[in-house]
Short mmCIF file of C-alpha atoms in Angstrom, two decimals:
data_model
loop_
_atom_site.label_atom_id
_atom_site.label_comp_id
_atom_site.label_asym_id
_atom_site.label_seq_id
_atom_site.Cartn_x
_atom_site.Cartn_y
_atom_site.Cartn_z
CA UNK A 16 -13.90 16.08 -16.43
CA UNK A 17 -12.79 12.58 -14.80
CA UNK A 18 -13.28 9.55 -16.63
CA UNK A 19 -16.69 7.73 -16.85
CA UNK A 20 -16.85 4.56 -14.73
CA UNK A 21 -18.24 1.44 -17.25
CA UNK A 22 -19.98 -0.34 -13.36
CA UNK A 23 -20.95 -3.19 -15.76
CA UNK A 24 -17.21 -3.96 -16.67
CA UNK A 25 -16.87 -4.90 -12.89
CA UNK A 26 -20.13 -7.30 -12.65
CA UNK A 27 -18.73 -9.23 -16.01
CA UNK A 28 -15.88 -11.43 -15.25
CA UNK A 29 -15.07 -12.05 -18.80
CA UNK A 30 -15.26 -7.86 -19.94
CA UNK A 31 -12.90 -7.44 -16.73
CA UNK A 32 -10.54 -9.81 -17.25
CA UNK A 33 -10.30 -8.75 -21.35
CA UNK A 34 -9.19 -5.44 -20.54
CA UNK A 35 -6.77 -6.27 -17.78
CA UNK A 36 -4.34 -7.17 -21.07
CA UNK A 37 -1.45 -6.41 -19.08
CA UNK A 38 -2.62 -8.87 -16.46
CA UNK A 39 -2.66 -6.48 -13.32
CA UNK A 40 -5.16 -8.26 -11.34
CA UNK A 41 -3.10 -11.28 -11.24
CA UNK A 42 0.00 -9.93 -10.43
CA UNK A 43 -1.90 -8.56 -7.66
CA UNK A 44 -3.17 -11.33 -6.42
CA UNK A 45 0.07 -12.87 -6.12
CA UNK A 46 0.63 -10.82 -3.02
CA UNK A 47 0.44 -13.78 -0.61
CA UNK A 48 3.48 -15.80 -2.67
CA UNK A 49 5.66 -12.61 -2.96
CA UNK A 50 6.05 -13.01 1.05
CA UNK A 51 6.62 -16.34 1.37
CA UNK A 52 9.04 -16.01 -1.60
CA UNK A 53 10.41 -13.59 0.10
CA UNK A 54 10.80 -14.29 3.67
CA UNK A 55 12.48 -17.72 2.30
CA UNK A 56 15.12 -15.91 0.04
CA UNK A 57 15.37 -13.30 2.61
CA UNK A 58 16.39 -16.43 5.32
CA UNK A 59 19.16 -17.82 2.31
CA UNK A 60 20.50 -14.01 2.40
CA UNK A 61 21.41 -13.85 6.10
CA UNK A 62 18.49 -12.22 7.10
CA UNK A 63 16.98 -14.27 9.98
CA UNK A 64 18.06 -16.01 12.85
CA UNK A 65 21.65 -16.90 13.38
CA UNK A 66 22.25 -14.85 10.08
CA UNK A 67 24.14 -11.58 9.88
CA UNK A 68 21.87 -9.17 11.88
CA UNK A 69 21.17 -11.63 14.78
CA UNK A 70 21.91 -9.89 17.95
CA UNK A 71 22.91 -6.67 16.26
CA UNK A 72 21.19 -3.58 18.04
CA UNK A 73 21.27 -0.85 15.55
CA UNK A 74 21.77 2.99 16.35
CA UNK A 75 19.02 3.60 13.17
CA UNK A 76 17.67 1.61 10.70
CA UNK A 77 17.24 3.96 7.55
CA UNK A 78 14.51 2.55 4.99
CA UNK A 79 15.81 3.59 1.53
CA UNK A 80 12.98 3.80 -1.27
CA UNK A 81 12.29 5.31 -4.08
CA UNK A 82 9.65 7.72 -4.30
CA UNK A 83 6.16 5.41 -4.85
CA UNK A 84 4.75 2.20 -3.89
CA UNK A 85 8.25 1.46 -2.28
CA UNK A 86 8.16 5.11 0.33
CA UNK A 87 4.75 4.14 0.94
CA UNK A 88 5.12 1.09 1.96
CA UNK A 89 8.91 2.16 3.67
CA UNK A 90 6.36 4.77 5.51
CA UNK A 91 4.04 2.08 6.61
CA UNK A 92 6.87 0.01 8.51
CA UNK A 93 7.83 2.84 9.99
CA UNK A 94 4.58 3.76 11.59
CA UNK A 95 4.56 0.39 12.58
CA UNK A 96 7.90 0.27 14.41
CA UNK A 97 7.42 3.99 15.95
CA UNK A 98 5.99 2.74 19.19
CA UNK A 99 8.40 0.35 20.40
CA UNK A 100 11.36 0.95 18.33
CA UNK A 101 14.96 1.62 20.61
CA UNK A 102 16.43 2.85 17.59
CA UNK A 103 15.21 5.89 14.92
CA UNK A 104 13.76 4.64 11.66
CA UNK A 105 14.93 6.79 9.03
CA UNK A 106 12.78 6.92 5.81
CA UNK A 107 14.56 8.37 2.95
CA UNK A 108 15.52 8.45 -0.59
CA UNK A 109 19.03 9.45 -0.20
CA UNK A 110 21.75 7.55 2.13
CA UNK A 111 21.73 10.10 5.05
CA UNK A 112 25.64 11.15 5.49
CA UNK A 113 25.78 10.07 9.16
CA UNK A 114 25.80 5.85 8.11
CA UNK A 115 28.17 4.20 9.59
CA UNK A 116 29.33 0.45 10.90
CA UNK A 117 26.20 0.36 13.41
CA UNK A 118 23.78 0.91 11.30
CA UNK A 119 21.29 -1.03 9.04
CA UNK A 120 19.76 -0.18 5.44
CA UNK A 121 16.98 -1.42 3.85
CA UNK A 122 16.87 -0.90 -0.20
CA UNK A 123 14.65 -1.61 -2.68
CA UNK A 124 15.44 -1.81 -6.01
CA UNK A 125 14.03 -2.71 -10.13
CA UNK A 126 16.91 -3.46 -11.25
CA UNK A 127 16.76 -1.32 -14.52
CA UNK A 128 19.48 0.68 -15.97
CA UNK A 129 17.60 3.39 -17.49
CA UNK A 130 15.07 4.47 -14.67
CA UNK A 131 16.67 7.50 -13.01
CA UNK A 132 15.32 6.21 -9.60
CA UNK A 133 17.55 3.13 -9.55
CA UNK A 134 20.71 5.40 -10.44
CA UNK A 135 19.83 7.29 -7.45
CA UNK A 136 19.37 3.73 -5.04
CA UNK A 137 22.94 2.41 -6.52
CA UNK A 138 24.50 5.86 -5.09
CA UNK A 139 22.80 5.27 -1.86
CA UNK A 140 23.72 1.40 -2.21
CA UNK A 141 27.59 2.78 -2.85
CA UNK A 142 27.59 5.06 0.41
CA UNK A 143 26.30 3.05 2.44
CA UNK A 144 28.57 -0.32 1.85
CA UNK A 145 31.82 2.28 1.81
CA UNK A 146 30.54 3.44 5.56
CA UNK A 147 30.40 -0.41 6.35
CA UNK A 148 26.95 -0.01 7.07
CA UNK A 149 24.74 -3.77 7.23
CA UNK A 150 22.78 -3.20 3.95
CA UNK A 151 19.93 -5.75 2.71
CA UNK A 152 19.35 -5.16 -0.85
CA UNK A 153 15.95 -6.32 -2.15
CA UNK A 154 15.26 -6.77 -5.82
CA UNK A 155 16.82 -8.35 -9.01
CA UNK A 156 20.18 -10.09 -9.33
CA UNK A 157 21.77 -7.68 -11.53
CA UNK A 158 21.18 -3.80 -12.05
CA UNK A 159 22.65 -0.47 -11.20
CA UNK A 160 22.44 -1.60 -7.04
CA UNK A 161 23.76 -4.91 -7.13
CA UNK A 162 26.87 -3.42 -8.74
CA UNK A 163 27.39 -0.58 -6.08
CA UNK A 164 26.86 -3.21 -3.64
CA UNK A 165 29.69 -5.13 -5.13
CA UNK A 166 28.96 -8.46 -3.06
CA UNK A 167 28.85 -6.34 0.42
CA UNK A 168 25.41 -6.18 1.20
CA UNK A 169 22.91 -9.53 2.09
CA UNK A 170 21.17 -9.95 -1.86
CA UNK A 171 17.73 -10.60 -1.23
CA UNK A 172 16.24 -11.84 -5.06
CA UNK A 173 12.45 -11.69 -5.33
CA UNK A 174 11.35 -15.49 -6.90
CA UNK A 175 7.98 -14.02 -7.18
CA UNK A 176 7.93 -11.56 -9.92
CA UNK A 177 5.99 -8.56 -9.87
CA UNK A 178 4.66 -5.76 -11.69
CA UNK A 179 5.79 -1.82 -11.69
CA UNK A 180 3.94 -0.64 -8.57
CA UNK A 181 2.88 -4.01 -7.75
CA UNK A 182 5.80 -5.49 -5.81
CA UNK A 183 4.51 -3.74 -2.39
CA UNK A 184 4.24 -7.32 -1.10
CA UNK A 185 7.67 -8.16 -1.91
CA UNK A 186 9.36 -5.19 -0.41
CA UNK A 187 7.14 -5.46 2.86
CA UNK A 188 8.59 -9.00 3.28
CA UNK A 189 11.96 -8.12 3.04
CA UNK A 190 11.69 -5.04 5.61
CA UNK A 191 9.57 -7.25 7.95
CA UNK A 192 12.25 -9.81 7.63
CA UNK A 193 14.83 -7.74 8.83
CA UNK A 194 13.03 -6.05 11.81
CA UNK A 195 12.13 -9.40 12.79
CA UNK A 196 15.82 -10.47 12.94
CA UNK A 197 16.47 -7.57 14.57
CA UNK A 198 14.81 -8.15 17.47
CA UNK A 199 12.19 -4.89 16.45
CA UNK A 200 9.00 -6.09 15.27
CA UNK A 201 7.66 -9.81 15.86
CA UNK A 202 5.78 -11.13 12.66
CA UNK A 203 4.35 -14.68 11.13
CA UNK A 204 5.41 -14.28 7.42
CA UNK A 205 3.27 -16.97 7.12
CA UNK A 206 -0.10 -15.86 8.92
CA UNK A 207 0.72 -12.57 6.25
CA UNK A 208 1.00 -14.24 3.20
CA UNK A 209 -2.01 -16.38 3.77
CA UNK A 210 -4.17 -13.75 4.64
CA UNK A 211 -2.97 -11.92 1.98
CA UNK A 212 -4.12 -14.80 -0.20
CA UNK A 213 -7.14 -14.86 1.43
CA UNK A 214 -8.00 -11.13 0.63
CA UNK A 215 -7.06 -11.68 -3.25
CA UNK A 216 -9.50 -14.54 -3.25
CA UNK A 217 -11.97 -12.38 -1.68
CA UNK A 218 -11.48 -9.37 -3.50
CA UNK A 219 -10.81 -11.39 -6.93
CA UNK A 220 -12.53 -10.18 -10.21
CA UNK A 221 -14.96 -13.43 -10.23
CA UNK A 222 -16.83 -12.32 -6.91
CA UNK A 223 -19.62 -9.47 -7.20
CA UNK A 224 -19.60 -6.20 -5.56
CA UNK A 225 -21.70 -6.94 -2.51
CA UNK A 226 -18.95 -9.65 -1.72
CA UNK A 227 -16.00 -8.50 -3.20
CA UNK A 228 -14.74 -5.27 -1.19
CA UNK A 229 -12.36 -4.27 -3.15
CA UNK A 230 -14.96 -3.89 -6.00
CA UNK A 231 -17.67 -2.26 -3.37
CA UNK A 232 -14.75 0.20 -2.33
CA UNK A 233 -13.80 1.31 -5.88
CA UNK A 234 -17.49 1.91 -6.36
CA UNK A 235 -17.51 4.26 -3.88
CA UNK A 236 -15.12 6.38 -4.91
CA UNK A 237 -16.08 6.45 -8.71
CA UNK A 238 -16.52 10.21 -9.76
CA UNK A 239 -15.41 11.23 -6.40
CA UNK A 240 -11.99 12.58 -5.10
CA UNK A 241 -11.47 10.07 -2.56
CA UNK A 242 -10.42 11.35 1.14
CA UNK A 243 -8.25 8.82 2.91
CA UNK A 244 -8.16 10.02 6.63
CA UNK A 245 -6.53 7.57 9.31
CA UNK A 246 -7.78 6.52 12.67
CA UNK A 247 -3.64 6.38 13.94
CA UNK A 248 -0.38 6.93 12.75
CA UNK A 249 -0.40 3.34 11.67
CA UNK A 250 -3.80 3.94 9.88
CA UNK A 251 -2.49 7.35 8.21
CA UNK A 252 0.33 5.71 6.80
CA UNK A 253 -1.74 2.99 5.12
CA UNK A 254 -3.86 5.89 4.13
CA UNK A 255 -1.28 7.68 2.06
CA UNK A 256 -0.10 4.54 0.45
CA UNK A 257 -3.79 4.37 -0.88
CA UNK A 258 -3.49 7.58 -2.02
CA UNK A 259 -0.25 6.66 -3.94
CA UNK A 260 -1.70 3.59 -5.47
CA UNK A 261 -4.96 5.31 -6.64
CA UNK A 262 -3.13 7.83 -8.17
CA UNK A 263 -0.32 4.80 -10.07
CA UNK A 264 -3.46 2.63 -10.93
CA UNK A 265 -5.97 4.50 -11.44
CA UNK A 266 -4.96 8.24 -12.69
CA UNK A 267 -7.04 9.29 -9.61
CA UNK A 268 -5.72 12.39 -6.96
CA UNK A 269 -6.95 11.42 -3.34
CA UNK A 270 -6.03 13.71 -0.06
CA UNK A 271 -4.62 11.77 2.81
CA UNK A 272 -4.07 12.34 6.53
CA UNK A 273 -4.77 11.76 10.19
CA UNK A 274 -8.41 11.64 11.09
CA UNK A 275 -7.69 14.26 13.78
CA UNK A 276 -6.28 16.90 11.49
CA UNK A 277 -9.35 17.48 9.89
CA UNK A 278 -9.54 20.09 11.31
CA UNK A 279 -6.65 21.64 9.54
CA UNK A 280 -8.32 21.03 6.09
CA UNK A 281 -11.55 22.99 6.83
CA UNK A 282 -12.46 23.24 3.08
CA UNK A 283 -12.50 19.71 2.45
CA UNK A 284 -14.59 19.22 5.33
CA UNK A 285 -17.38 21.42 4.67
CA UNK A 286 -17.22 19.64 1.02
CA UNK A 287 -18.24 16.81 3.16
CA UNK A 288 -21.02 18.12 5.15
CA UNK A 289 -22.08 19.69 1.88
CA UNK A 290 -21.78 15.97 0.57
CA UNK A 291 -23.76 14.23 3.41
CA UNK A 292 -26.43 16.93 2.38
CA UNK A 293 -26.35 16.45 -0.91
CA UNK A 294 -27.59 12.75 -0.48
CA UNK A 295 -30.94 13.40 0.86
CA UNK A 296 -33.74 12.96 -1.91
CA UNK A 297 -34.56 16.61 -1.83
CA UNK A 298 -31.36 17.82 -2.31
CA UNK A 299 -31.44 20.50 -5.89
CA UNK A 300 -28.41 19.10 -7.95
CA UNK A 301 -28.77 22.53 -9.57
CA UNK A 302 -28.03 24.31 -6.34
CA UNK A 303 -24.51 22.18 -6.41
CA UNK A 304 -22.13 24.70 -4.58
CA UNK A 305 -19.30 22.81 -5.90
CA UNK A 306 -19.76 23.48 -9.45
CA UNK A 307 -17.90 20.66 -11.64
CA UNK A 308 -15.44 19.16 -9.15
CA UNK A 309 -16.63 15.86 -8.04
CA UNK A 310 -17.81 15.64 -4.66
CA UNK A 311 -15.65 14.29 -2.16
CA UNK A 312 -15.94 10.20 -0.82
CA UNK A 313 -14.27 10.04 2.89
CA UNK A 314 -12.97 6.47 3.73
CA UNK A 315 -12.12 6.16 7.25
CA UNK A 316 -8.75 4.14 7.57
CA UNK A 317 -8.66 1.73 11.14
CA UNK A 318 -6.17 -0.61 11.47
CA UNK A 319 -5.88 -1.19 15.12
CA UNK A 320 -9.12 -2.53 17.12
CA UNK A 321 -8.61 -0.11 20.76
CA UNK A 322 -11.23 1.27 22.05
CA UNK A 323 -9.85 4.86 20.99
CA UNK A 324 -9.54 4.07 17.35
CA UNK A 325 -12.57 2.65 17.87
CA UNK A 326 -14.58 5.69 18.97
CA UNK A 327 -12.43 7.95 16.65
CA UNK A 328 -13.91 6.09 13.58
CA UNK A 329 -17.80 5.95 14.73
CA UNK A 330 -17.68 9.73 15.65
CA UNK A 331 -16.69 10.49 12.51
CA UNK A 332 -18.89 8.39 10.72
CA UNK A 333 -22.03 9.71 12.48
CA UNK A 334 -20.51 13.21 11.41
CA UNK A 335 -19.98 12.16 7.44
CA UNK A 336 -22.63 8.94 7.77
CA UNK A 337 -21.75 8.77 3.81
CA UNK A 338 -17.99 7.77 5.06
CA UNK A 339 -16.86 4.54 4.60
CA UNK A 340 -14.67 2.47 7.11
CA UNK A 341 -12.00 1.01 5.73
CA UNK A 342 -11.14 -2.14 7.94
CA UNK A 343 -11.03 -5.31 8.40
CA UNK A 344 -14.81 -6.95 9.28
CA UNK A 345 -14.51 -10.21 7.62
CA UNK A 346 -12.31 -12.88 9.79
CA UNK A 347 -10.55 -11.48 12.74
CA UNK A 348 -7.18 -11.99 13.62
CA UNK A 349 -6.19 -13.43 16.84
CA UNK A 350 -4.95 -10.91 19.19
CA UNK A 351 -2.22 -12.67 19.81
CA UNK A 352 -1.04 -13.44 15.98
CA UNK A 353 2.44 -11.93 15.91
CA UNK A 354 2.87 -8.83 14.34
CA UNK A 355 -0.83 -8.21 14.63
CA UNK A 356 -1.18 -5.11 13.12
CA UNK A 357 1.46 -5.59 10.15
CA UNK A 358 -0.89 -8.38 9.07
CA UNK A 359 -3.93 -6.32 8.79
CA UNK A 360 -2.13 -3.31 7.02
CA UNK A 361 -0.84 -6.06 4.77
CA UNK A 362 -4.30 -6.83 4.23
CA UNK A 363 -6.00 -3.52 4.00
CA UNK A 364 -2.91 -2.41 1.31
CA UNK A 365 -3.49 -5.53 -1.07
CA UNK A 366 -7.27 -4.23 -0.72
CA UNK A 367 -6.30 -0.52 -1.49
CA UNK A 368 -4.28 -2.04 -4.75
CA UNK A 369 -7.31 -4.09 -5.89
CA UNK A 370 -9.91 -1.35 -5.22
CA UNK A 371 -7.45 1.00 -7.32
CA UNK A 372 -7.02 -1.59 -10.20
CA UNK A 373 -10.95 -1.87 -10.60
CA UNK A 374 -11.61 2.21 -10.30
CA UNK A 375 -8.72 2.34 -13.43
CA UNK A 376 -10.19 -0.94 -15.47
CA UNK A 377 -13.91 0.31 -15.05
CA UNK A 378 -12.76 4.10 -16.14
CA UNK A 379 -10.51 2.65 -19.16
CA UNK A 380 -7.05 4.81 -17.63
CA UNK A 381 -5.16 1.27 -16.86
CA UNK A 382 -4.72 -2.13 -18.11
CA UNK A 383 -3.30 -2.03 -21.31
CA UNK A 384 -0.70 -4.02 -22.34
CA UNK A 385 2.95 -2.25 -22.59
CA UNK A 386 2.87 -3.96 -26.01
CA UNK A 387 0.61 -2.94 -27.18
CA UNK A 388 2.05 0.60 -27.68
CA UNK A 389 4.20 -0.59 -30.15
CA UNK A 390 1.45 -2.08 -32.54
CA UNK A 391 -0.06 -0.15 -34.66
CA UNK A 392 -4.13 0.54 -34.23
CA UNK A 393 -3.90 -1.11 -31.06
CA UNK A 394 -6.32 0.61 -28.79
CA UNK A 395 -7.28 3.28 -31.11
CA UNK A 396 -10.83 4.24 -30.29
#
């Protein structure tokens, strides 16, 4: 039985904000200053132009991250570098034991001596400086990584603090930086972070549903399981990051993937159809083929505006018309803003985060304080 969704919590600023005690929303919305943070520590590191990695052309750049927020997002550069890139991108959670002097490596790290997935980054960290690889290390001052690195990698130190799953912004800055200065992706850190700011304004807890989409969007997929199908490999990346976060937020198991492998998950698709039936005001709820398991929500995932993409997403959502297209309809972009598409992933992400943050609030399965664990009657029902 899946938690039951409190809608009024999300209408009532004051409710909302009371049981975000561990203050998730905010760190959210600091999205926008985690780039420019960033991107300017990122510059003092050697990562920009006439720094370290000017002129270099890499034989691969390998994106290490742990498993999380940080492959996710590690996943969503990628996509975004795959169709111009000269050089492979490598996503992985292990150095690969090829590194050597030509190529780069991306890391992101907590910083924390006890989490087993930052013991596993500082052995990456260690092979990869001891091949001579170029290494740009993104997170804390001091932890397990900094030490492997041992002052032979380019330190890139967050000013922007962020949450546990809620750095994404941070550690898309610091990979953007570097393809930038690598000649591999062309980006405005700025034209991101402000309309990153401009989606956490939007999407904030003080705006109602019908403006706030982030709100609309967890509404949606209350007492659902939320499909997350993309429009393009771009699109299907952001997809399973959304999947990821709904799951870290909001103790909720989505299905992602490529719009056109639907095909390949018939079951789930006849849910659908059975779905799009199910909404018609003579539809038997007693006749419910699906028994208890919620019925599924499809959210169509576009991030690029071609006319393919395009078509993809209105076929399908005359075939599921209770599908929802995840994109960006508010304030376009202009087409020629650099890194066009990184900026509305960026955007569409920071709206996956908020959407997940407001399913877990409204369903009581996030949001407490880390505190308050250790106080006695706290948050006994």
């Amino acid at each position: 039985m899946s938690a039951v969704l409190d809608e009024a919590l999300l209408e009532d600023t004051g409710r909302l904000l009371d049981a975000d005690r561990a203050g998730l929303l905010r760190a959210a919305a600091t999205a926008g200053a985690q780039v420019r943070a960033t991107w300017a520590a990122a510059v003092e590191a050697g990562v920009g132009s006439q720094g370290a990695l000017d002129g270099l052309r890499p034989r691969a750049l390998v994106l290490l991250a742990r498993a999380g927020t940080e492959q996710a997002a590690a996943r969503l550069v990628a996509a975004l570098l795959a169709p111009t890139c000269p050089c492979p991108v490598v996503v992985s959670e292990v150095a690969p034991p090829w590194l050597g002097a030509l190529d780069v490596v991306v890391v992101s790290h907590r910083g924390s001596e006890r989490d087993p997935g930052d013991a596993l980054v500082a052995e990456a960290v260690d092979r990869a400086v001891r091949r001579s690889a170029h290494v740009v290390l993104t997170g804390p001052a001091e932890g397990p990584a900094p030490a492997a690195a041992a002052g032979r990698a380019m330190q890139v130190v967050p000013r922007v603090p962020g949450l546990e799953g809620l750095s994404t912004a941070t550690d898309l800055a610091a990979t953007l930086a570097t393809t930038r200065a690598l000649g591999l992706l062309e980006i405005d850190g700025e034209a991101l972070a402000d309309r990153l700011d401009d989606e956490a304004e939007r999407s904030g807890p003080r705006h109602e549903a019908f403006v706030a989409p982030a709100k609309a969007l967890a509404l949606r997929f209350a007492e659902h399981t939320p499909l997350l199908w993309g429009t393009d490999p771009v699109a299907t990346a952001l997809a399973g990051y959304g999947a990821v976060v709904l799951a870290a937020h909001a103790g909720v198991v989505a299905h992602s993937g490529p719009l056109a492998g639907a095909s390949a998950v018939p079951a789930l698709a006849a849910r659908l159809e059975s779905d799009t039936a199910a909404d018609s005001i003579f539809a038997d709820p007693f006749e419910d083929p699906g028994g208890d398991a919620p019925p599924p929500r499809l959210a169509v995932v576009s991030v690029r505006e071609d006319l393919g993409t395009r078509r993809l997403a209105e076929d399908a959502t005359r075939r599921w018309p209770s599908a929802d297209l995840l994109e960006l309809d508010d304030v376009e972009l202009a087409g020629d803003t650099p890194g066009h598409d990184a900026v509305r992933a960026g955007v569409l992400g920071l709206r996956l985060d908020f959407a997940a943050l407001y399913l877990g609030l409204a369903t009581g399965t996030t949001g407490a304080d880390p505190a308050d664990a250790a106080r006695p009657g706290v948050g006994a029902g």
